[in-house]
């Protein structure tokens, strides 16, 4: 992982799972001339320059009293929100279905996860369109799935909000959705669970990797 990250242009990888193996992989890549020692030195130099600029070369004692107030400033929260927003990834957007068109007045929002989850996202959507919230049950039976499919077919847009990482119980329902239903999947999870919905995602109109915050 660290070797691939360095090759991709990263300077630092935080908390790799097996540090010893990661270091050995980078060293071996240098020996095999997959990676030059100059690149490693340049990245180390860049990191050290920033550390010196921040005064980390000198021992600093941290005053724990009031630390959370000093860290969680309005500026820090705003910066975190802006970084999250900038990191949202639109993985696919067929026929420019996003952003929502002006003629879309109402959407169906399917929540996959905790019943009360994704409320912040729902509130944000409600500023622009009317939202019909639907809580999807895992392992829904055939008649339930058919009724829900018929309901979704009446909407110009269907937004699927996913916060559950165990998606296998929902896979059959999404695989049965016809491509005519314009479905936008929004993942509030890491990317790995996506493979559990591979068949459904093949017919997705759009896929977004977002953040739970």
PDB file of C-alpha atoms in Angstrom:
ATOM      1  CA  UNK A   1       0.000   0.000   0.000  1.00  0.00           C
ATOM      2  CA  UNK A   2       2.732   2.473   0.970  1.00  0.00           C
ATOM      3  CA  UNK A   3       4.754   1.684  -2.152  1.00  0.00           C
ATOM      4  CA  UNK A   4       1.723   2.241  -4.369  1.00  0.00           C
ATOM      5  CA  UNK A   5       0.966   5.490  -2.520  1.00  0.00           C
ATOM      6  CA  UNK A   6       4.519   6.777  -3.032  1.00  0.00           C
ATOM      7  CA  UNK A   7       4.402   5.895  -6.720  1.00  0.00           C
ATOM      8  CA  UNK A   8       1.109   7.774  -6.974  1.00  0.00           C
ATOM      9  CA  UNK A   9       2.758  10.915  -5.575  1.00  0.00           C
ATOM     10  CA  UNK A  10       2.019  10.740  -1.848  1.00  0.00           C
ATOM     11  CA  UNK A  11       4.688  11.889   0.584  1.00  0.00           C
ATOM     12  CA  UNK A  12       3.360  10.176   3.699  1.00  0.00           C
ATOM     13  CA  UNK A  13       1.091   7.257   4.628  1.00  0.00           C
ATOM     14  CA  UNK A  14      -0.456   7.402   8.084  1.00  0.00           C
ATOM     15  CA  UNK A  15      -0.704   4.268  10.262  1.00  0.00           C
ATOM     16  CA  UNK A  16      -0.170   1.475   7.714  1.00  0.00           C
ATOM     17  CA  UNK A  17      -1.372  -1.884   9.036  1.00  0.00           C
ATOM     18  CA  UNK A  18       1.992  -3.643   8.963  1.00  0.00           C
ATOM     19  CA  UNK A  19       4.750  -1.059   9.197  1.00  0.00           C
ATOM     20  CA  UNK A  20       7.593  -3.576   8.926  1.00  0.00           C
ATOM     21  CA  UNK A  21       6.265  -5.083   5.692  1.00  0.00           C
ATOM     22  CA  UNK A  22       5.528  -1.631   4.231  1.00  0.00           C
ATOM     23  CA  UNK A  23       9.064  -0.404   4.896  1.00  0.00           C
ATOM     24  CA  UNK A  24      10.571  -3.591   3.462  1.00  0.00           C
ATOM     25  CA  UNK A  25       8.456  -3.231   0.292  1.00  0.00           C
ATOM     26  CA  UNK A  26       9.735   0.323  -0.262  1.00  0.00           C
ATOM     27  CA  UNK A  27      13.357  -0.700   0.364  1.00  0.00           C
ATOM     28  CA  UNK A  28      13.018  -3.618  -2.057  1.00  0.00           C
ATOM     29  CA  UNK A  29      11.512  -1.331  -4.691  1.00  0.00           C
ATOM     30  CA  UNK A  30      14.545   0.954  -4.422  1.00  0.00           C
ATOM     31  CA  UNK A  31      16.881  -2.032  -4.762  1.00  0.00           C
ATOM     32  CA  UNK A  32      14.935  -3.238  -7.815  1.00  0.00           C
ATOM     33  CA  UNK A  33      15.077   0.283  -9.278  1.00  0.00           C
ATOM     34  CA  UNK A  34      11.274   0.528  -9.306  1.00  0.00           C
ATOM     35  CA  UNK A  35      11.725   3.618  -7.169  1.00  0.00           C
ATOM     36  CA  UNK A  36      14.726   5.924  -6.976  1.00  0.00           C
ATOM     37  CA  UNK A  37      16.440   6.798  -3.736  1.00  0.00           C
ATOM     38  CA  UNK A  38      16.341  10.438  -4.839  1.00  0.00           C
ATOM     39  CA  UNK A  39      12.530  10.360  -4.767  1.00  0.00           C
ATOM     40  CA  UNK A  40      12.559   9.018  -1.202  1.00  0.00           C
ATOM     41  CA  UNK A  41      15.079  11.646  -0.115  1.00  0.00           C
ATOM     42  CA  UNK A  42      13.059  14.433  -1.718  1.00  0.00           C
ATOM     43  CA  UNK A  43       9.878  13.333   0.045  1.00  0.00           C
ATOM     44  CA  UNK A  44      11.671  13.053   3.405  1.00  0.00           C
ATOM     45  CA  UNK A  45      13.165  16.502   2.885  1.00  0.00           C
ATOM     46  CA  UNK A  46       9.755  17.983   2.151  1.00  0.00           C
ATOM     47  CA  UNK A  47       8.251  16.452   5.319  1.00  0.00           C
ATOM     48  CA  UNK A  48      11.160  17.635   7.485  1.00  0.00           C
ATOM     49  CA  UNK A  49      10.926  21.178   6.089  1.00  0.00           C
ATOM     50  CA  UNK A  50       7.284  21.395   7.168  1.00  0.00           C
ATOM     51  CA  UNK A  51       8.115  19.958  10.583  1.00  0.00           C
ATOM     52  CA  UNK A  52      10.864  22.534  11.103  1.00  0.00           C
ATOM     53  CA  UNK A  53       8.533  25.295   9.895  1.00  0.00           C
ATOM     54  CA  UNK A  54       6.014  24.236  12.535  1.00  0.00           C
ATOM     55  CA  UNK A  55       8.674  24.238  15.235  1.00  0.00           C
ATOM     56  CA  UNK A  56       8.554  20.481  15.745  1.00  0.00           C
ATOM     57  CA  UNK A  57      12.350  20.254  15.867  1.00  0.00           C
ATOM     58  CA  UNK A  58      12.176  21.569  19.429  1.00  0.00           C
ATOM     59  CA  UNK A  59      10.615  19.674  22.280  1.00  0.00           C
ATOM     60  CA  UNK A  60       7.218  21.143  23.036  1.00  0.00           C
ATOM     61  CA  UNK A  61       5.119  20.505  26.094  1.00  0.00           C
ATOM     62  CA  UNK A  62       1.403  20.415  25.401  1.00  0.00           C
ATOM     63  CA  UNK A  63      -0.952  21.993  27.893  1.00  0.00           C
ATOM     64  CA  UNK A  64      -3.779  19.467  28.132  1.00  0.00           C
ATOM     65  CA  UNK A  65      -6.124  21.794  29.988  1.00  0.00           C
ATOM     66  CA  UNK A  66      -8.502  23.365  27.467  1.00  0.00           C
ATOM     67  CA  UNK A  67      -6.923  21.452  24.561  1.00  0.00           C
ATOM     68  CA  UNK A  68     -10.239  20.499  22.942  1.00  0.00           C
ATOM     69  CA  UNK A  69     -11.337  24.163  22.881  1.00  0.00           C
ATOM     70  CA  UNK A  70      -8.067  25.248  21.279  1.00  0.00           C
ATOM     71  CA  UNK A  71      -8.295  22.526  18.608  1.00  0.00           C
ATOM     72  CA  UNK A  72     -12.011  22.647  17.811  1.00  0.00           C
ATOM     73  CA  UNK A  73     -12.154  26.268  16.739  1.00  0.00           C
ATOM     74  CA  UNK A  74     -14.756  27.599  14.271  1.00  0.00           C
ATOM     75  CA  UNK A  75     -11.948  27.900  11.717  1.00  0.00           C
ATOM     76  CA  UNK A  76     -10.939  24.245  12.219  1.00  0.00           C
ATOM     77  CA  UNK A  77     -14.522  23.037  11.832  1.00  0.00           C
ATOM     78  CA  UNK A  78     -15.010  25.143   8.715  1.00  0.00           C
ATOM     79  CA  UNK A  79     -11.748  23.858   7.265  1.00  0.00           C
ATOM     80  CA  UNK A  80     -12.790  20.266   7.959  1.00  0.00           C
ATOM     81  CA  UNK A  81     -16.112  20.817   6.220  1.00  0.00           C
ATOM     82  CA  UNK A  82     -14.436  22.394   3.193  1.00  0.00           C
ATOM     83  CA  UNK A  83     -11.898  19.553   2.948  1.00  0.00           C
ATOM     84  CA  UNK A  84     -14.677  16.968   3.115  1.00  0.00           C
ATOM     85  CA  UNK A  85     -16.646  18.791   0.455  1.00  0.00           C
ATOM     86  CA  UNK A  86     -13.614  19.013  -1.807  1.00  0.00           C
ATOM     87  CA  UNK A  87     -12.928  15.291  -1.370  1.00  0.00           C
ATOM     88  CA  UNK A  88     -16.402  14.133  -2.456  1.00  0.00           C
ATOM     89  CA  UNK A  89     -15.914  12.022  -5.571  1.00  0.00           C
ATOM     90  CA  UNK A  90     -18.420  11.609  -8.391  1.00  0.00           C
ATOM     91  CA  UNK A  91     -17.404   8.182  -9.645  1.00  0.00           C
ATOM     92  CA  UNK A  92     -19.940   8.181 -12.494  1.00  0.00           C
ATOM     93  CA  UNK A  93     -22.562  10.545 -13.891  1.00  0.00           C
ATOM     94  CA  UNK A  94     -24.319   9.103 -16.931  1.00  0.00           C
ATOM     95  CA  UNK A  95     -25.990  11.578 -19.258  1.00  0.00           C
ATOM     96  CA  UNK A  96     -25.192  14.411 -16.832  1.00  0.00           C
ATOM     97  CA  UNK A  97     -27.996  13.369 -14.491  1.00  0.00           C
ATOM     98  CA  UNK A  98     -26.300  15.477 -11.806  1.00  0.00           C
ATOM     99  CA  UNK A  99     -26.734  18.139 -10.626  1.00  0.00           C
ATOM    100  CA  UNK A 100     -30.498  17.807 -10.174  1.00  0.00           C
ATOM    101  CA  UNK A 101     -32.374  19.491 -13.012  1.00  0.00           C
ATOM    102  CA  UNK A 102     -34.791  22.326 -12.316  1.00  0.00           C
ATOM    103  CA  UNK A 103     -37.749  20.207 -13.416  1.00  0.00           C
ATOM    104  CA  UNK A 104     -37.060  17.649 -10.655  1.00  0.00           C
ATOM    105  CA  UNK A 105     -39.404  18.743  -7.868  1.00  0.00           C
ATOM    106  CA  UNK A 106     -39.584  15.527  -5.844  1.00  0.00           C
ATOM    107  CA  UNK A 107     -37.228  12.602  -5.294  1.00  0.00           C
ATOM    108  CA  UNK A 108     -37.310   9.287  -3.466  1.00  0.00           C
ATOM    109  CA  UNK A 109     -34.515   8.811  -0.946  1.00  0.00           C
ATOM    110  CA  UNK A 110     -33.816   5.190  -0.014  1.00  0.00           C
ATOM    111  CA  UNK A 111     -31.909   4.845   3.245  1.00  0.00           C
ATOM    112  CA  UNK A 112     -29.714   1.758   3.554  1.00  0.00           C
ATOM    113  CA  UNK A 113     -28.506   1.531   7.131  1.00  0.00           C
ATOM    114  CA  UNK A 114     -29.680   2.711  10.548  1.00  0.00           C
ATOM    115  CA  UNK A 115     -33.287   3.885  10.457  1.00  0.00           C
ATOM    116  CA  UNK A 116     -32.399   7.374  11.672  1.00  0.00           C
ATOM    117  CA  UNK A 117     -29.239   7.672   9.601  1.00  0.00           C
ATOM    118  CA  UNK A 118     -28.239  10.198   6.938  1.00  0.00           C
ATOM    119  CA  UNK A 119     -30.561  12.873   8.339  1.00  0.00           C
ATOM    120  CA  UNK A 120     -28.075  15.678   7.640  1.00  0.00           C
ATOM    121  CA  UNK A 121     -27.908  14.666   4.003  1.00  0.00           C
ATOM    122  CA  UNK A 122     -31.691  14.431   3.826  1.00  0.00           C
ATOM    123  CA  UNK A 123     -32.062  17.916   5.310  1.00  0.00           C
ATOM    124  CA  UNK A 124     -29.640  19.273   2.722  1.00  0.00           C
ATOM    125  CA  UNK A 125     -31.678  17.668  -0.070  1.00  0.00           C
ATOM    126  CA  UNK A 126     -34.911  19.150   1.301  1.00  0.00           C
ATOM    127  CA  UNK A 127     -33.532  22.642   0.719  1.00  0.00           C
ATOM    128  CA  UNK A 128     -33.815  21.960  -3.018  1.00  0.00           C
ATOM    129  CA  UNK A 129     -36.518  19.315  -3.566  1.00  0.00           C
ATOM    130  CA  UNK A 130     -39.320  17.489  -1.787  1.00  0.00           C
ATOM    131  CA  UNK A 131     -38.025  14.189  -0.398  1.00  0.00           C
ATOM    132  CA  UNK A 132     -39.913  10.933   0.135  1.00  0.00           C
ATOM    133  CA  UNK A 133     -37.810   8.943   2.621  1.00  0.00           C
ATOM    134  CA  UNK A 134     -37.935   5.147   2.322  1.00  0.00           C
ATOM    135  CA  UNK A 135     -36.192   2.823   4.772  1.00  0.00           C
ATOM    136  CA  UNK A 136     -35.044  -0.283   2.898  1.00  0.00           C
ATOM    137  CA  UNK A 137     -35.323  -3.542   4.830  1.00  0.00           C
ATOM    138  CA  UNK A 138     -32.582  -6.157   4.457  1.00  0.00           C
ATOM    139  CA  UNK A 139     -33.712  -9.389   2.800  1.00  0.00           C
ATOM    140  CA  UNK A 140     -36.993  -7.826   1.624  1.00  0.00           C
ATOM    141  CA  UNK A 141     -39.385 -10.418   0.237  1.00  0.00           C
ATOM    142  CA  UNK A 142     -40.382 -10.590  -3.416  1.00  0.00           C
ATOM    143  CA  UNK A 143     -43.786  -8.874  -3.098  1.00  0.00           C
ATOM    144  CA  UNK A 144     -42.258  -6.053  -1.027  1.00  0.00           C
ATOM    145  CA  UNK A 145     -39.502  -5.536  -3.586  1.00  0.00           C
ATOM    146  CA  UNK A 146     -42.010  -5.452  -6.445  1.00  0.00           C
ATOM    147  CA  UNK A 147     -44.210  -2.840  -4.747  1.00  0.00           C
ATOM    148  CA  UNK A 148     -41.191  -0.679  -3.987  1.00  0.00           C
ATOM    149  CA  UNK A 149     -39.905  -0.947  -7.579  1.00  0.00           C
ATOM    150  CA  UNK A 150     -43.295   0.168  -8.878  1.00  0.00           C
ATOM    151  CA  UNK A 151     -43.241   3.124  -6.486  1.00  0.00           C
ATOM    152  CA  UNK A 152     -39.740   4.182  -7.506  1.00  0.00           C
ATOM    153  CA  UNK A 153     -40.687   4.080 -11.176  1.00  0.00           C
ATOM    154  CA  UNK A 154     -42.916   7.127 -10.589  1.00  0.00           C
ATOM    155  CA  UNK A 155     -39.969   9.353  -9.581  1.00  0.00           C
ATOM    156  CA  UNK A 156     -37.645  11.261 -11.896  1.00  0.00           C
ATOM    157  CA  UNK A 157     -34.772  10.716  -9.479  1.00  0.00           C
ATOM    158  CA  UNK A 158     -34.058   8.087  -6.839  1.00  0.00           C
ATOM    159  CA  UNK A 159     -31.215   8.732  -4.375  1.00  0.00           C
ATOM    160  CA  UNK A 160     -29.863   5.731  -2.461  1.00  0.00           C
ATOM    161  CA  UNK A 161     -28.016   6.738   0.726  1.00  0.00           C
ATOM    162  CA  UNK A 162     -25.771   3.947   1.957  1.00  0.00           C
ATOM    163  CA  UNK A 163     -24.218   3.932   5.427  1.00  0.00           C
ATOM    164  CA  UNK A 164     -24.392   0.177   6.075  1.00  0.00           C
ATOM    165  CA  UNK A 165     -21.229  -1.745   5.213  1.00  0.00           C
ATOM    166  CA  UNK A 166     -22.977  -5.128   5.077  1.00  0.00           C
ATOM    167  CA  UNK A 167     -24.777  -4.764   1.761  1.00  0.00           C
ATOM    168  CA  UNK A 168     -25.308  -8.377   0.724  1.00  0.00           C
ATOM    169  CA  UNK A 169     -28.853  -8.445   2.234  1.00  0.00           C
ATOM    170  CA  UNK A 170     -29.826  -5.563  -0.095  1.00  0.00           C
ATOM    171  CA  UNK A 171     -28.021  -6.718  -3.243  1.00  0.00           C
ATOM    172  CA  UNK A 172     -30.942  -8.643  -4.767  1.00  0.00           C
ATOM    173  CA  UNK A 173     -33.264  -5.642  -4.605  1.00  0.00           C
ATOM    174  CA  UNK A 174     -30.821  -3.290  -6.334  1.00  0.00           C
ATOM    175  CA  UNK A 175     -29.888  -5.879  -8.966  1.00  0.00           C
ATOM    176  CA  UNK A 176     -33.581  -6.032  -9.948  1.00  0.00           C
ATOM    177  CA  UNK A 177     -33.958  -2.294 -10.524  1.00  0.00           C
ATOM    178  CA  UNK A 178     -34.430  -1.642 -14.250  1.00  0.00           C
ATOM    179  CA  UNK A 179     -32.033   0.850 -15.900  1.00  0.00           C
ATOM    180  CA  UNK A 180     -35.014   3.068 -16.744  1.00  0.00           C
ATOM    181  CA  UNK A 181     -35.215   4.128 -13.092  1.00  0.00           C
ATOM    182  CA  UNK A 182     -32.658   6.971 -12.639  1.00  0.00           C
ATOM    183  CA  UNK A 183     -30.810   5.892  -9.482  1.00  0.00           C
ATOM    184  CA  UNK A 184     -28.046   7.891  -7.797  1.00  0.00           C
ATOM    185  CA  UNK A 185     -26.027   5.928  -5.238  1.00  0.00           C
ATOM    186  CA  UNK A 186     -24.364   7.944  -2.468  1.00  0.00           C
ATOM    187  CA  UNK A 187     -21.921   5.945  -0.336  1.00  0.00           C
ATOM    188  CA  UNK A 188     -21.227   7.201   3.186  1.00  0.00           C
ATOM    189  CA  UNK A 189     -18.830   4.291   3.652  1.00  0.00           C
ATOM    190  CA  UNK A 190     -15.349   3.275   2.466  1.00  0.00           C
ATOM    191  CA  UNK A 191     -15.266   2.081  -1.122  1.00  0.00           C
ATOM    192  CA  UNK A 192     -14.830  -1.659  -0.371  1.00  0.00           C
ATOM    193  CA  UNK A 193     -18.520  -2.420   0.385  1.00  0.00           C
ATOM    194  CA  UNK A 194     -19.410  -1.192  -3.103  1.00  0.00           C
ATOM    195  CA  UNK A 195     -18.470  -4.548  -4.657  1.00  0.00           C
ATOM    196  CA  UNK A 196     -21.412  -6.149  -2.818  1.00  0.00           C
ATOM    197  CA  UNK A 197     -23.771  -4.131  -5.068  1.00  0.00           C
ATOM    198  CA  UNK A 198     -21.873  -4.741  -8.292  1.00  0.00           C
ATOM    199  CA  UNK A 199     -24.930  -5.771 -10.338  1.00  0.00           C
ATOM    200  CA  UNK A 200     -27.025  -2.853  -9.145  1.00  0.00           C
ATOM    201  CA  UNK A 201     -24.250  -0.326  -9.716  1.00  0.00           C
ATOM    202  CA  UNK A 202     -23.899  -1.495 -13.320  1.00  0.00           C
ATOM    203  CA  UNK A 203     -27.255   0.181 -14.032  1.00  0.00           C
ATOM    204  CA  UNK A 204     -26.667   3.226 -11.808  1.00  0.00           C
ATOM    205  CA  UNK A 205     -27.202   6.660 -13.305  1.00  0.00           C
ATOM    206  CA  UNK A 206     -24.612   8.134 -10.937  1.00  0.00           C
ATOM    207  CA  UNK A 207     -22.343   7.014  -8.091  1.00  0.00           C
ATOM    208  CA  UNK A 208     -20.938   9.329  -5.425  1.00  0.00           C
ATOM    209  CA  UNK A 209     -18.378   8.617  -2.706  1.00  0.00           C
ATOM    210  CA  UNK A 210     -19.199  10.995   0.133  1.00  0.00           C
ATOM    211  CA  UNK A 211     -18.541  11.485   3.851  1.00  0.00           C
ATOM    212  CA  UNK A 212     -20.582  10.759   6.946  1.00  0.00           C
ATOM    213  CA  UNK A 213     -19.743  14.221   8.313  1.00  0.00           C
TER     214      UNK A 213
END
